[in-house]
Amino acid sequence: MLGIDDAAFLSAALRRLIEVSAQRGGRAVPRVYELEHQLASAAKCSVEGTSEWLDEPRPAVSEMQLIETSTAAARLGVSDRNVRALAARGTLTARRVAGRWLIDADAVEERSQKRGNQLP
């Protein structure tokens, strides 16, 4: 089990990895974004909603649980192309990272519920 300090440290390290990757024209795999978000949330919740352990504000991309286009497509019962089109139009909340769409998992769940789909 990780302590608060360890979770905060790992979250900050992953944020830095994401930043450096972007500066060098690369991208981190979606799982890195997911882990950073989970660690930041765990540490933040553990200190009762304060963010005093953060050295800098979290990047906007880490405010979401991000999933790949193919995962979103499977959950929505549509094609990857359809998910990319929804993201490009702004109909589905997503971020473009190094040429790839990363989709907000909450937006996928919300859209799925509106359409009456059951998530796998």
JSON list of C-alpha atoms in Angstrom, two decimals, residues 75-76 90-93 106-119:
[
{"chain": "A", "resi": 75, "resn": "ARG", "atom": "CA", "xyz": [-17.97, 0.47, -24.98]},
{"chain": "A", "resi": 76, "resn": "LEU", "atom": "CA", "xyz": [-20.22, 2.50, -27.28]},
{"chain": "A", "resi": 90, "resn": "GLY", "atom": "CA", "xyz": [-16.43, 18.00, -29.79]},
{"chain": "A", "resi": 91, "resn": "THR", "atom": "CA", "xyz": [-19.45, 15.77, -29.26]},
{"chain": "A", "resi": 92, "resn": "LEU", "atom": "CA", "xyz": [-17.34, 13.42, -27.13]},
{"chain": "A", "resi": 93, "resn": "THR", "atom": "CA", "xyz": [-14.88, 14.94, -24.64]},
{"chain": "A", "resi": 106, "resn": "ASP", "atom": "CA", "xyz": [-16.78, 9.49, -18.04]},
{"chain": "A", "resi": 107, "resn": "ALA", "atom": "CA", "xyz": [-17.98, 11.03, -21.32]},
{"chain": "A", "resi": 108, "resn": "VAL", "atom": "CA", "xyz": [-18.13, 7.56, -22.88]},
{"chain": "A", "resi": 109, "resn": "GLU", "atom": "CA", "xyz": [-20.13, 6.22, -19.94]},
{"chain": "A", "resi": 110, "resn": "GLU", "atom": "CA", "xyz": [-22.50, 9.19, -20.04]},
{"chain": "A", "resi": 111, "resn": "ARG", "atom": "CA", "xyz": [-23.06, 8.85, -23.80]},
{"chain": "A", "resi": 112, "resn": "SER", "atom": "CA", "xyz": [-23.55, 5.12, -23.43]},
{"chain": "A", "resi": 113, "resn": "GLN", "atom": "CA", "xyz": [-26.18, 5.61, -20.74]},
{"chain": "A", "resi": 114, "resn": "LYS", "atom": "CA", "xyz": [-28.01, 8.20, -22.85]},
{"chain": "A", "resi": 115, "resn": "ARG", "atom": "CA", "xyz": [-28.09, 5.74, -25.74]},
{"chain": "A", "resi": 116, "resn": "GLY", "atom": "CA", "xyz": [-29.14, 2.87, -23.46]},
{"chain": "A", "resi": 117, "resn": "ASN", "atom": "CA", "xyz": [-25.96, 0.81, -24.01]},
{"chain": "A", "resi": 118, "resn": "GLN", "atom": "CA", "xyz": [-24.58, -1.46, -21.31]},
{"chain": "A", "resi": 119, "resn": "LEU", "atom": "CA", "xyz": [-20.85, -1.00, -20.74]}
]
